[in-house]
GROMACS .gro file of C-alpha atoms in nm:
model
  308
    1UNK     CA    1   0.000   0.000   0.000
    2UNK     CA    2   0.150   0.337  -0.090
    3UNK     CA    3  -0.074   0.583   0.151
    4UNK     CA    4  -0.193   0.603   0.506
    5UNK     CA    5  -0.439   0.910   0.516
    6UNK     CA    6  -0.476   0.986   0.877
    7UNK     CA    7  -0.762   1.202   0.983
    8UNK     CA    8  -0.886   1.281   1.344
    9UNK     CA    9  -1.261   1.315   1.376
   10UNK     CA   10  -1.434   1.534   1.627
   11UNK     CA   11  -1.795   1.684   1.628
   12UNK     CA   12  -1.767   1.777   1.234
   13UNK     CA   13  -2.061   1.587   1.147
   14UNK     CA   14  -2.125   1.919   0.880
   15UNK     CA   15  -1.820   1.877   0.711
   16UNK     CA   16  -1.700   1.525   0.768
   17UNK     CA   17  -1.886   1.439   0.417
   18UNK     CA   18  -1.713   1.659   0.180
   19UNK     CA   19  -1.395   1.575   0.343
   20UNK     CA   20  -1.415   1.194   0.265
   21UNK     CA   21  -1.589   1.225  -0.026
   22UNK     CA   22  -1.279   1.491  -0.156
   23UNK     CA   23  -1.099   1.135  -0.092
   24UNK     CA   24  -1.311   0.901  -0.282
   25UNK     CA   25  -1.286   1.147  -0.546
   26UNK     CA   26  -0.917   1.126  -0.587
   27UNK     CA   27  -0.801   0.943  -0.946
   28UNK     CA   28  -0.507   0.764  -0.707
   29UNK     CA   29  -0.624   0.484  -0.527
   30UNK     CA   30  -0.390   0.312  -0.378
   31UNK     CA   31  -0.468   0.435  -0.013
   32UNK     CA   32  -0.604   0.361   0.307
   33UNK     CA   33  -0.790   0.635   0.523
   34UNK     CA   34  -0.788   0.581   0.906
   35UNK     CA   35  -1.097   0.738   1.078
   36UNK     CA   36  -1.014   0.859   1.441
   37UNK     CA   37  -1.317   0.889   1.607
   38UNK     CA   38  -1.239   1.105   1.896
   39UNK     CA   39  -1.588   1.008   2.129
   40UNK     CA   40  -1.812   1.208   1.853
   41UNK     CA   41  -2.157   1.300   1.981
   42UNK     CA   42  -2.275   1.446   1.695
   43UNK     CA   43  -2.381   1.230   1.436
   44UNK     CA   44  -1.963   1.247   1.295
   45UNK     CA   45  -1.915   0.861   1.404
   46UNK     CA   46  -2.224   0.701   1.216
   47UNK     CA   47  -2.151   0.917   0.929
   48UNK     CA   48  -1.758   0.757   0.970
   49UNK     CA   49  -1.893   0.356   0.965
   50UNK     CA   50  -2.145   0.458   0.671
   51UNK     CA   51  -1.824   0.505   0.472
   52UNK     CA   52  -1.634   0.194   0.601
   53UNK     CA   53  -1.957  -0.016   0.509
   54UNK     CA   54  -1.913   0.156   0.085
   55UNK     CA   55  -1.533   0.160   0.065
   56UNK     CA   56  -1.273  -0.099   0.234
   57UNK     CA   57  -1.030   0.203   0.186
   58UNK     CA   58  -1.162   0.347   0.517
   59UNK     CA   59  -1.117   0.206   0.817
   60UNK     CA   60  -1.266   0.379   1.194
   61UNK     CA   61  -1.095   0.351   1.508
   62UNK     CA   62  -1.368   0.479   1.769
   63UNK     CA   63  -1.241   0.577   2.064
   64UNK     CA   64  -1.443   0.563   2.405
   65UNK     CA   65  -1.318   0.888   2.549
   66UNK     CA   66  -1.247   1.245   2.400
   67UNK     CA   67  -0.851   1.251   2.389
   68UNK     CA   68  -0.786   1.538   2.156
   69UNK     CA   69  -0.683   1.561   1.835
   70UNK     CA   70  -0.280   1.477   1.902
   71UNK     CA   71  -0.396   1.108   2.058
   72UNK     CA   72  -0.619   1.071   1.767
   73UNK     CA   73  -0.335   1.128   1.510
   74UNK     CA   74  -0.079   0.906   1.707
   75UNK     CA   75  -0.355   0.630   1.681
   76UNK     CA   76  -0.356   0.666   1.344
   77UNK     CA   77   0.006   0.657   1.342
   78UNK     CA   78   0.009   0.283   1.493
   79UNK     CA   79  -0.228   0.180   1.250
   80UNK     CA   80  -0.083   0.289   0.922
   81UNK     CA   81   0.011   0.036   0.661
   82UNK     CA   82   0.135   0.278   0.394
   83UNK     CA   83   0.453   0.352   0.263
   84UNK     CA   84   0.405   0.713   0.301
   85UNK     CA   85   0.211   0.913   0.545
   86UNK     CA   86  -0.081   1.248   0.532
   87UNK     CA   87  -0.296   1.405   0.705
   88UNK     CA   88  -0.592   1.564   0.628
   89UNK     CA   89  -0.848   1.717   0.927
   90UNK     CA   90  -1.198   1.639   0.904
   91UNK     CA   91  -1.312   1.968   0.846
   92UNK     CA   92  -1.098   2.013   0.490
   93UNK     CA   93  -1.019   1.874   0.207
   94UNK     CA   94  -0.802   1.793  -0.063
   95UNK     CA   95  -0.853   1.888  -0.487
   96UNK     CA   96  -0.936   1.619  -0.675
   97UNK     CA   97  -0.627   1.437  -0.868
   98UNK     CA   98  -0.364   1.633  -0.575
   99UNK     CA   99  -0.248   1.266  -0.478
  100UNK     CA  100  -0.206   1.135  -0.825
  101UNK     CA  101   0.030   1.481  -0.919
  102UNK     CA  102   0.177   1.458  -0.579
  103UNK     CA  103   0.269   1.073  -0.648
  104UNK     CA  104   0.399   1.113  -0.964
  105UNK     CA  105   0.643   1.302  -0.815
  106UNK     CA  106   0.693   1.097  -0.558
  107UNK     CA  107   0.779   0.837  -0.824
  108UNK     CA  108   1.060   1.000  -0.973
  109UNK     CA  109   1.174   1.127  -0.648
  110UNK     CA  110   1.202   0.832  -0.403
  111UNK     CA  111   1.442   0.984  -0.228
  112UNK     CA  112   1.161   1.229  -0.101
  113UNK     CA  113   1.115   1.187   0.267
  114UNK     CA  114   0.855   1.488   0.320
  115UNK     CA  115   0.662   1.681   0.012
  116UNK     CA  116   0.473   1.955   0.085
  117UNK     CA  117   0.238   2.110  -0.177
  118UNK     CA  118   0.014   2.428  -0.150
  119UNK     CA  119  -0.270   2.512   0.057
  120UNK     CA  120  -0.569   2.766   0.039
  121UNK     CA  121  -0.520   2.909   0.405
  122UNK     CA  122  -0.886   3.032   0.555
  123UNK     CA  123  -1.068   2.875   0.261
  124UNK     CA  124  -1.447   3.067   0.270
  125UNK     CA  125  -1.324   3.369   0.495
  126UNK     CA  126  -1.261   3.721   0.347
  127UNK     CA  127  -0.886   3.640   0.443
  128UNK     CA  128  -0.852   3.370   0.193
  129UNK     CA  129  -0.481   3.331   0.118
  130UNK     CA  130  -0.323   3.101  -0.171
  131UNK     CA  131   0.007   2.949  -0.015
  132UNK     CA  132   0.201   2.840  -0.302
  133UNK     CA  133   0.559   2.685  -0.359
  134UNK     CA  134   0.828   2.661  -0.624
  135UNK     CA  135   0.956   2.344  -0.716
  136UNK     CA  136   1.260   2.341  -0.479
  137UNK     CA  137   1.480   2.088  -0.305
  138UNK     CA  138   1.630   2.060   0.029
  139UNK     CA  139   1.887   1.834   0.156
  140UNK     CA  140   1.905   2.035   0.506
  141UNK     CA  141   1.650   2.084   0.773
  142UNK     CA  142   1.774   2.395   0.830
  143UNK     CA  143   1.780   2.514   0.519
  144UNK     CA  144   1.389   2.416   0.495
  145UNK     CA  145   1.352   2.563   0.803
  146UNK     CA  146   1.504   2.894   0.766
  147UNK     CA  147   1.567   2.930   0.394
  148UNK     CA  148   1.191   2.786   0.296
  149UNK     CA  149   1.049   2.961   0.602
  150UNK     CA  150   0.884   2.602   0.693
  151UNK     CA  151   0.850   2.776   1.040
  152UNK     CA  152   0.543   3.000   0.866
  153UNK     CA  153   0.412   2.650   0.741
  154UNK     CA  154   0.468   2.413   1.006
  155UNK     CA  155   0.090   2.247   0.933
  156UNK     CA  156   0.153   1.852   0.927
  157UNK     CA  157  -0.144   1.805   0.677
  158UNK     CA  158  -0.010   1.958   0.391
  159UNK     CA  159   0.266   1.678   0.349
  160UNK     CA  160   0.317   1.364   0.236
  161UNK     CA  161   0.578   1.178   0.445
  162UNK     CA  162   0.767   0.841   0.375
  163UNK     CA  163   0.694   0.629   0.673
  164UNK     CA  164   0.966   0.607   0.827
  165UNK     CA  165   1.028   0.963   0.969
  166UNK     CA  166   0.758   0.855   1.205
  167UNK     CA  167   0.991   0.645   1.396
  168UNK     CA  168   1.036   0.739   1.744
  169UNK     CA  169   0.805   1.067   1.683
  170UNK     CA  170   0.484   1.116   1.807
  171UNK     CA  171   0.233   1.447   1.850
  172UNK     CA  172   0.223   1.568   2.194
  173UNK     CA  173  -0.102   1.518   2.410
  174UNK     CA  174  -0.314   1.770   2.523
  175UNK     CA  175  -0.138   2.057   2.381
  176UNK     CA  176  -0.288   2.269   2.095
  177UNK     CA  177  -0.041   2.369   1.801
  178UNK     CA  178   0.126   2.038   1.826
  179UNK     CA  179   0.238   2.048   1.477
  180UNK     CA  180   0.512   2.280   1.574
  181UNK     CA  181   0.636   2.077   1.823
  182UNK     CA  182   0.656   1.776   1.599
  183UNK     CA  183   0.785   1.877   1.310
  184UNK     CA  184   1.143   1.955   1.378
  185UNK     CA  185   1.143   1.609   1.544
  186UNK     CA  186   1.027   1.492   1.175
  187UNK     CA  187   1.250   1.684   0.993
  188UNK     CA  188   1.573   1.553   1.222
  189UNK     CA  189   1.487   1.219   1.011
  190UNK     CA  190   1.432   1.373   0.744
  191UNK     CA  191   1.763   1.324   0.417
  192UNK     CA  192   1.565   1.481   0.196
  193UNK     CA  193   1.279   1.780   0.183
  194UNK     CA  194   1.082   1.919  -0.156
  195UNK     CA  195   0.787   2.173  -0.209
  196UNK     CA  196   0.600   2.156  -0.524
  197UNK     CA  197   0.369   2.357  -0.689
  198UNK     CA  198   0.082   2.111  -0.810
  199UNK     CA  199  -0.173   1.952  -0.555
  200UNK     CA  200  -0.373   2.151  -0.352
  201UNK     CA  201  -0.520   2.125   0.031
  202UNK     CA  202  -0.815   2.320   0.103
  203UNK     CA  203  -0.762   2.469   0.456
  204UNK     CA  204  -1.099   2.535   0.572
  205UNK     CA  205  -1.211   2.839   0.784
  206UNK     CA  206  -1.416   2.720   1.131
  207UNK     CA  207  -1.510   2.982   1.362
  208UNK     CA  208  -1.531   2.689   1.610
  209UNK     CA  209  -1.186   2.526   1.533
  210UNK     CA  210  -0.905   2.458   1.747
  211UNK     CA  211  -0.725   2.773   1.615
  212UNK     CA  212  -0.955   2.989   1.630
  213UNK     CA  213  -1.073   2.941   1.962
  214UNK     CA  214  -0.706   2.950   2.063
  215UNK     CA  215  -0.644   3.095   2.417
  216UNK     CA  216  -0.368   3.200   2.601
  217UNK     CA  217  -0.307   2.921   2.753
  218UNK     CA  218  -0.280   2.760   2.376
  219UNK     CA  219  -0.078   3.051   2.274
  220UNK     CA  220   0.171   3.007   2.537
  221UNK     CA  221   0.260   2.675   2.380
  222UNK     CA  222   0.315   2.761   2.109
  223UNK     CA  223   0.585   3.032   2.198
  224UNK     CA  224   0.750   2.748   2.409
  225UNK     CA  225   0.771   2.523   2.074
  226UNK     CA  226   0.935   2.804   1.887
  227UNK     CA  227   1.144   2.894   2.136
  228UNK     CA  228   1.284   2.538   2.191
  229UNK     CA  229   1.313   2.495   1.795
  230UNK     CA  230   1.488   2.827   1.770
  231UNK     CA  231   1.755   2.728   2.081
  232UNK     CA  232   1.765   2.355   1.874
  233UNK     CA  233   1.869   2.568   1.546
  234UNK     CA  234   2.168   2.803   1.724
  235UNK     CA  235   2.321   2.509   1.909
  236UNK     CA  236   2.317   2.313   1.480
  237UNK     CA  237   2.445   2.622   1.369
  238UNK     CA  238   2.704   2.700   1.623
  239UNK     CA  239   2.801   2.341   1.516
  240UNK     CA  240   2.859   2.449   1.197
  241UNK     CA  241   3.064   2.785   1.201
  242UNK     CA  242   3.123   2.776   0.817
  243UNK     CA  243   2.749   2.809   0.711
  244UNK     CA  244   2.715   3.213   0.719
  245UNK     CA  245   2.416   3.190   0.495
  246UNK     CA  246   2.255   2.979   0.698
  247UNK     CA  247   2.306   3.220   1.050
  248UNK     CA  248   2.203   3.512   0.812
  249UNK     CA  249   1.893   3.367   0.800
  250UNK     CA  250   1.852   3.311   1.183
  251UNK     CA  251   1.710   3.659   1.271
  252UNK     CA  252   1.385   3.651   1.057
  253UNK     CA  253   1.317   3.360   1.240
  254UNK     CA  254   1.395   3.542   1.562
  255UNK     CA  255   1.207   3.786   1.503
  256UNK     CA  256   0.910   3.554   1.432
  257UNK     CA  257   0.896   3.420   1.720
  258UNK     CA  258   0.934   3.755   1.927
  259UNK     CA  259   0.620   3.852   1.720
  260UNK     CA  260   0.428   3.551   1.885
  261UNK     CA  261   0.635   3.661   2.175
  262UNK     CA  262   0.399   3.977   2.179
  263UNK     CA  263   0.075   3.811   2.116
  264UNK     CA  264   0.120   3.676   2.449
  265UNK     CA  265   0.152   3.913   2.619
  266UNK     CA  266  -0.114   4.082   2.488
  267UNK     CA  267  -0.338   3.837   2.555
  268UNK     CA  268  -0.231   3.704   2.893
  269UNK     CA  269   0.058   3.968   3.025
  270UNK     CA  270   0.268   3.668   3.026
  271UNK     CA  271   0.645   3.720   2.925
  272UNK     CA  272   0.835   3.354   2.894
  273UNK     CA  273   1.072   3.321   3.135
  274UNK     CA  274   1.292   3.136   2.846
  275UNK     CA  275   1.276   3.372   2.587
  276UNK     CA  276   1.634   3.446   2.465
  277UNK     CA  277   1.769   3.783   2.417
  278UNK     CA  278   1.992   3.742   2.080
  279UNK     CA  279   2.236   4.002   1.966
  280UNK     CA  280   2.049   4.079   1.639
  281UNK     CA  281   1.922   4.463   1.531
  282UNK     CA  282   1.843   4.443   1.195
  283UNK     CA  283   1.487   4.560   1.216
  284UNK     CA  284   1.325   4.861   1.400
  285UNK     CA  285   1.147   4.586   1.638
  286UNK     CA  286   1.461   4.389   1.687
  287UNK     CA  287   1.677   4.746   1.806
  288UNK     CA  288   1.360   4.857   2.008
  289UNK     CA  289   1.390   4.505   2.191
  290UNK     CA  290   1.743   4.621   2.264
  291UNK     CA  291   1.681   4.990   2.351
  292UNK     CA  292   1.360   4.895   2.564
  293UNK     CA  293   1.389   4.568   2.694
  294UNK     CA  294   1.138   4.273   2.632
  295UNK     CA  295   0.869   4.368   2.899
  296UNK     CA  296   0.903   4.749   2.801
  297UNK     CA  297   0.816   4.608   2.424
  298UNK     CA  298   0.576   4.388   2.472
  299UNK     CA  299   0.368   4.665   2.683
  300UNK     CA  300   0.435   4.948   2.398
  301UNK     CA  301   0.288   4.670   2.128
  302UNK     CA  302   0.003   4.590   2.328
  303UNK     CA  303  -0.074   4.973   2.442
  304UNK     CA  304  -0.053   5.005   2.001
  305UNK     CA  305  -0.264   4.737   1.945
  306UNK     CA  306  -0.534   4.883   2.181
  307UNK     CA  307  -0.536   5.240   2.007
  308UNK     CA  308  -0.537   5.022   1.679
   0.00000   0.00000   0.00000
Protein backbone atom coordinates (compact mmCIF):
# COMPACT_ATOMS: atom_id res chain seq x y z
CA UNK A 1 0.00 0.00 0.00
CA UNK A 2 1.50 3.37 -0.90
CA UNK A 3 -0.74 5.83 1.51
CA UNK A 4 -1.93 6.03 5.06
CA UNK A 5 -4.39 9.10 5.16
CA UNK A 6 -4.76 9.86 8.77
CA UNK A 7 -7.62 12.02 9.83
CA UNK A 8 -8.86 12.81 13.44
CA UNK A 9 -12.61 13.15 13.76
CA UNK A 10 -14.34 15.34 16.27
CA UNK A 11 -17.95 16.84 16.28
CA UNK A 12 -17.67 17.77 12.34
CA UNK A 13 -20.61 15.87 11.47
CA UNK A 14 -21.25 19.19 8.80
CA UNK A 15 -18.20 18.77 7.11
CA UNK A 16 -17.00 15.25 7.68
CA UNK A 17 -18.86 14.39 4.17
CA UNK A 18 -17.13 16.59 1.80
CA UNK A 19 -13.95 15.75 3.43
CA UNK A 20 -14.15 11.94 2.65
CA UNK A 21 -15.89 12.25 -0.26
CA UNK A 22 -12.79 14.91 -1.56
CA UNK A 23 -10.99 11.35 -0.92
CA UNK A 24 -13.11 9.01 -2.82
CA UNK A 25 -12.86 11.47 -5.46
CA UNK A 26 -9.17 11.26 -5.87
CA UNK A 27 -8.01 9.43 -9.46
CA UNK A 28 -5.07 7.64 -7.07
CA UNK A 29 -6.24 4.84 -5.27
CA UNK A 30 -3.90 3.12 -3.78
CA UNK A 31 -4.68 4.35 -0.13
CA UNK A 32 -6.04 3.61 3.07
CA UNK A 33 -7.90 6.35 5.23
CA UNK A 34 -7.88 5.81 9.06
CA UNK A 35 -10.97 7.38 10.78
CA UNK A 36 -10.14 8.59 14.41
CA UNK A 37 -13.17 8.89 16.07
CA UNK A 38 -12.39 11.05 18.96
CA UNK A 39 -15.88 10.08 21.29
CA UNK A 40 -18.12 12.08 18.53
CA UNK A 41 -21.57 13.00 19.81
CA UNK A 42 -22.75 14.46 16.95
CA UNK A 43 -23.81 12.30 14.36
CA UNK A 44 -19.63 12.47 12.95
CA UNK A 45 -19.15 8.61 14.04
CA UNK A 46 -22.24 7.01 12.16
CA UNK A 47 -21.51 9.17 9.29
CA UNK A 48 -17.58 7.57 9.70
CA UNK A 49 -18.93 3.56 9.65
CA UNK A 50 -21.45 4.58 6.71
CA UNK A 51 -18.24 5.05 4.72
CA UNK A 52 -16.34 1.94 6.01
CA UNK A 53 -19.57 -0.16 5.09
CA UNK A 54 -19.13 1.56 0.85
CA UNK A 55 -15.33 1.60 0.65
CA UNK A 56 -12.73 -0.99 2.34
CA UNK A 57 -10.30 2.03 1.86
CA UNK A 58 -11.62 3.47 5.17
CA UNK A 59 -11.17 2.06 8.17
CA UNK A 60 -12.66 3.79 11.94
CA UNK A 61 -10.95 3.51 15.08
CA UNK A 62 -13.68 4.79 17.69
CA UNK A 63 -12.41 5.77 20.64
CA UNK A 64 -14.43 5.63 24.05
CA UNK A 65 -13.18 8.88 25.49
CA UNK A 66 -12.47 12.45 24.00
CA UNK A 67 -8.51 12.51 23.89
CA UNK A 68 -7.86 15.38 21.56
CA UNK A 69 -6.83 15.61 18.35
CA UNK A 70 -2.80 14.77 19.02
CA UNK A 71 -3.96 11.08 20.58
CA UNK A 72 -6.19 10.71 17.67
CA UNK A 73 -3.35 11.28 15.10
CA UNK A 74 -0.79 9.06 17.07
CA UNK A 75 -3.55 6.30 16.81
CA UNK A 76 -3.56 6.66 13.44
CA UNK A 77 0.06 6.57 13.42
CA UNK A 78 0.09 2.83 14.93
CA UNK A 79 -2.28 1.80 12.50
CA UNK A 80 -0.83 2.89 9.22
CA UNK A 81 0.11 0.36 6.61
CA UNK A 82 1.35 2.78 3.94
CA UNK A 83 4.53 3.52 2.63
CA UNK A 84 4.05 7.13 3.01
CA UNK A 85 2.11 9.13 5.45
CA UNK A 86 -0.81 12.48 5.32
CA UNK A 87 -2.96 14.05 7.05
CA UNK A 88 -5.92 15.64 6.28
CA UNK A 89 -8.48 17.17 9.27
CA UNK A 90 -11.98 16.39 9.04
CA UNK A 91 -13.12 19.68 8.46
CA UNK A 92 -10.98 20.13 4.90
CA UNK A 93 -10.19 18.74 2.07
CA UNK A 94 -8.02 17.93 -0.63
CA UNK A 95 -8.53 18.88 -4.87
CA UNK A 96 -9.36 16.19 -6.75
CA UNK A 97 -6.27 14.37 -8.68
CA UNK A 98 -3.64 16.33 -5.75
CA UNK A 99 -2.48 12.66 -4.78
CA UNK A 100 -2.06 11.35 -8.25
CA UNK A 101 0.30 14.81 -9.19
CA UNK A 102 1.77 14.58 -5.79
CA UNK A 103 2.69 10.73 -6.48
CA UNK A 104 3.99 11.13 -9.64
CA UNK A 105 6.43 13.02 -8.15
CA UNK A 106 6.93 10.97 -5.58
CA UNK A 107 7.79 8.37 -8.24
CA UNK A 108 10.60 10.00 -9.73
CA UNK A 109 11.74 11.27 -6.48
CA UNK A 110 12.02 8.32 -4.03
CA UNK A 111 14.42 9.84 -2.28
CA UNK A 112 11.61 12.29 -1.01
CA UNK A 113 11.15 11.87 2.67
CA UNK A 114 8.55 14.88 3.20
CA UNK A 115 6.62 16.81 0.12
CA UNK A 116 4.73 19.55 0.85
CA UNK A 117 2.38 21.10 -1.77
CA UNK A 118 0.14 24.28 -1.50
CA UNK A 119 -2.70 25.12 0.57
CA UNK A 120 -5.69 27.66 0.39
CA UNK A 121 -5.20 29.09 4.05
CA UNK A 122 -8.86 30.32 5.55
CA UNK A 123 -10.68 28.75 2.61
CA UNK A 124 -14.47 30.67 2.70
CA UNK A 125 -13.24 33.69 4.95
CA UNK A 126 -12.61 37.21 3.47
CA UNK A 127 -8.86 36.40 4.43
CA UNK A 128 -8.52 33.70 1.93
CA UNK A 129 -4.81 33.31 1.18
CA UNK A 130 -3.23 31.01 -1.71
CA UNK A 131 0.07 29.49 -0.15
CA UNK A 132 2.01 28.40 -3.02
CA UNK A 133 5.59 26.85 -3.59
CA UNK A 134 8.28 26.61 -6.24
CA UNK A 135 9.56 23.44 -7.16
CA UNK A 136 12.60 23.41 -4.79
CA UNK A 137 14.80 20.88 -3.05
CA UNK A 138 16.30 20.60 0.29
CA UNK A 139 18.87 18.34 1.56
CA UNK A 140 19.05 20.35 5.06
CA UNK A 141 16.50 20.84 7.73
CA UNK A 142 17.74 23.95 8.30
CA UNK A 143 17.80 25.14 5.19
CA UNK A 144 13.89 24.16 4.95
CA UNK A 145 13.52 25.63 8.03
CA UNK A 146 15.04 28.94 7.66
CA UNK A 147 15.67 29.30 3.94
CA UNK A 148 11.91 27.86 2.96
CA UNK A 149 10.49 29.61 6.02
CA UNK A 150 8.84 26.02 6.93
CA UNK A 151 8.50 27.76 10.40
CA UNK A 152 5.43 30.00 8.66
CA UNK A 153 4.12 26.50 7.41
CA UNK A 154 4.68 24.13 10.06
CA UNK A 155 0.90 22.47 9.33
CA UNK A 156 1.53 18.52 9.27
CA UNK A 157 -1.44 18.05 6.77
CA UNK A 158 -0.10 19.58 3.91
CA UNK A 159 2.66 16.78 3.49
CA UNK A 160 3.17 13.64 2.36
CA UNK A 161 5.78 11.78 4.45
CA UNK A 162 7.67 8.41 3.75
CA UNK A 163 6.94 6.29 6.73
CA UNK A 164 9.66 6.07 8.27
CA UNK A 165 10.28 9.63 9.69
CA UNK A 166 7.58 8.55 12.05
CA UNK A 167 9.91 6.45 13.96
CA UNK A 168 10.36 7.39 17.44
CA UNK A 169 8.05 10.67 16.83
CA UNK A 170 4.84 11.16 18.07
CA UNK A 171 2.33 14.47 18.50
CA UNK A 172 2.23 15.68 21.94
CA UNK A 173 -1.02 15.18 24.10
CA UNK A 174 -3.14 17.70 25.23
CA UNK A 175 -1.38 20.57 23.81
CA UNK A 176 -2.88 22.69 20.95
CA UNK A 177 -0.41 23.69 18.01
CA UNK A 178 1.26 20.38 18.26
CA UNK A 179 2.38 20.48 14.77
CA UNK A 180 5.12 22.80 15.74
CA UNK A 181 6.36 20.77 18.23
CA UNK A 182 6.56 17.76 15.99
CA UNK A 183 7.85 18.77 13.10
CA UNK A 184 11.43 19.55 13.78
CA UNK A 185 11.43 16.09 15.44
CA UNK A 186 10.27 14.92 11.75
CA UNK A 187 12.50 16.84 9.93
CA UNK A 188 15.73 15.53 12.22
CA UNK A 189 14.87 12.19 10.11
CA UNK A 190 14.32 13.73 7.44
CA UNK A 191 17.63 13.24 4.17
CA UNK A 192 15.65 14.81 1.96
CA UNK A 193 12.79 17.80 1.83
CA UNK A 194 10.82 19.19 -1.56
CA UNK A 195 7.87 21.73 -2.09
CA UNK A 196 6.00 21.56 -5.24
CA UNK A 197 3.69 23.57 -6.89
CA UNK A 198 0.82 21.11 -8.10
CA UNK A 199 -1.73 19.52 -5.55
CA UNK A 200 -3.73 21.51 -3.52
CA UNK A 201 -5.20 21.25 0.31
CA UNK A 202 -8.15 23.20 1.03
CA UNK A 203 -7.62 24.69 4.56
CA UNK A 204 -10.99 25.35 5.72
CA UNK A 205 -12.11 28.39 7.84
CA UNK A 206 -14.16 27.20 11.31
CA UNK A 207 -15.10 29.82 13.62
CA UNK A 208 -15.31 26.89 16.10
CA UNK A 209 -11.86 25.26 15.33
CA UNK A 210 -9.05 24.58 17.47
CA UNK A 211 -7.25 27.73 16.15
CA UNK A 212 -9.55 29.89 16.30
CA UNK A 213 -10.73 29.41 19.62
CA UNK A 214 -7.06 29.50 20.63
CA UNK A 215 -6.44 30.95 24.17
CA UNK A 216 -3.68 32.00 26.01
CA UNK A 217 -3.07 29.21 27.53
CA UNK A 218 -2.80 27.60 23.76
CA UNK A 219 -0.78 30.51 22.74
CA UNK A 220 1.71 30.07 25.37
CA UNK A 221 2.60 26.75 23.80
CA UNK A 222 3.15 27.61 21.09
CA UNK A 223 5.85 30.32 21.98
CA UNK A 224 7.50 27.48 24.09
CA UNK A 225 7.71 25.23 20.74
CA UNK A 226 9.35 28.04 18.87
CA UNK A 227 11.44 28.94 21.36
CA UNK A 228 12.84 25.38 21.91
CA UNK A 229 13.13 24.95 17.95
CA UNK A 230 14.88 28.27 17.70
CA UNK A 231 17.55 27.28 20.81
CA UNK A 232 17.65 23.55 18.74
CA UNK A 233 18.69 25.68 15.46
CA UNK A 234 21.68 28.03 17.24
CA UNK A 235 23.21 25.09 19.09
CA UNK A 236 23.17 23.13 14.80
CA UNK A 237 24.45 26.22 13.69
CA UNK A 238 27.04 27.00 16.23
CA UNK A 239 28.01 23.41 15.16
CA UNK A 240 28.59 24.49 11.97
CA UNK A 241 30.64 27.85 12.01
CA UNK A 242 31.23 27.76 8.17
CA UNK A 243 27.49 28.09 7.11
CA UNK A 244 27.15 32.13 7.19
CA UNK A 245 24.16 31.90 4.95
CA UNK A 246 22.55 29.79 6.98
CA UNK A 247 23.06 32.20 10.50
CA UNK A 248 22.03 35.12 8.12
CA UNK A 249 18.93 33.67 8.00
CA UNK A 250 18.52 33.11 11.83
CA UNK A 251 17.10 36.59 12.71
CA UNK A 252 13.85 36.51 10.57
CA UNK A 253 13.17 33.60 12.40
CA UNK A 254 13.95 35.42 15.62
CA UNK A 255 12.07 37.86 15.03
CA UNK A 256 9.10 35.54 14.32
CA UNK A 257 8.96 34.20 17.20
CA UNK A 258 9.34 37.55 19.27
CA UNK A 259 6.20 38.52 17.20
CA UNK A 260 4.28 35.51 18.85
CA UNK A 261 6.35 36.61 21.75
CA UNK A 262 3.99 39.77 21.79
CA UNK A 263 0.75 38.11 21.16
CA UNK A 264 1.20 36.76 24.49
CA UNK A 265 1.52 39.13 26.19
CA UNK A 266 -1.14 40.82 24.88
CA UNK A 267 -3.38 38.37 25.55
CA UNK A 268 -2.31 37.04 28.93
CA UNK A 269 0.58 39.68 30.25
CA UNK A 270 2.68 36.68 30.26
CA UNK A 271 6.45 37.20 29.25
CA UNK A 272 8.35 33.54 28.94
CA UNK A 273 10.72 33.21 31.35
CA UNK A 274 12.92 31.36 28.46
CA UNK A 275 12.76 33.72 25.87
CA UNK A 276 16.34 34.46 24.65
CA UNK A 277 17.69 37.83 24.17
CA UNK A 278 19.92 37.42 20.80
CA UNK A 279 22.36 40.02 19.66
CA UNK A 280 20.49 40.79 16.39
CA UNK A 281 19.22 44.63 15.31
CA UNK A 282 18.43 44.43 11.95
CA UNK A 283 14.87 45.60 12.16
CA UNK A 284 13.25 48.61 14.00
CA UNK A 285 11.47 45.86 16.38
CA UNK A 286 14.61 43.89 16.87
CA UNK A 287 16.77 47.46 18.06
CA UNK A 288 13.60 48.57 20.08
CA UNK A 289 13.90 45.05 21.91
CA UNK A 290 17.43 46.21 22.64
CA UNK A 291 16.81 49.90 23.51
CA UNK A 292 13.60 48.95 25.64
CA UNK A 293 13.89 45.68 26.94
CA UNK A 294 11.38 42.73 26.32
CA UNK A 295 8.69 43.68 28.99
CA UNK A 296 9.03 47.49 28.01
CA UNK A 297 8.16 46.08 24.24
CA UNK A 298 5.76 43.88 24.72
CA UNK A 299 3.68 46.65 26.83
CA UNK A 300 4.35 49.48 23.98
CA UNK A 301 2.88 46.70 21.28
CA UNK A 302 0.03 45.90 23.28
CA UNK A 303 -0.74 49.73 24.42
CA UNK A 304 -0.53 50.05 20.01
CA UNK A 305 -2.64 47.37 19.45
CA UNK A 306 -5.34 48.83 21.81
CA UNK A 307 -5.36 52.40 20.07
CA UNK A 308 -5.37 50.22 16.79
Amino acid sequence: MKLSIIIPVYQVAGTLSRCLDSLSDQSFRDWQAILVDDASSDGSANICDEYVKHDHRFQVVHLRRNSGLSAARNVGLEKARGQYITFVDSDDYIADDSLKTLFEILATHPDYDLLEYPVYERYGSSKIHLLQFQRREYSDPLAYWLEGKAYLHAYSWNKIYRKEVFDKVKFPERRNFEDIYTLPSILRNCHMMATTDVGLYYYCYNPEGITQKATAYDLTHLLSAHIRALRQIIAALKRRRHDKGLSALLPAYYEQVLNIQLDVYHACGRLSKDFPILPYRNTLKLKLLHILGLKRLCQLHKIFRYRH
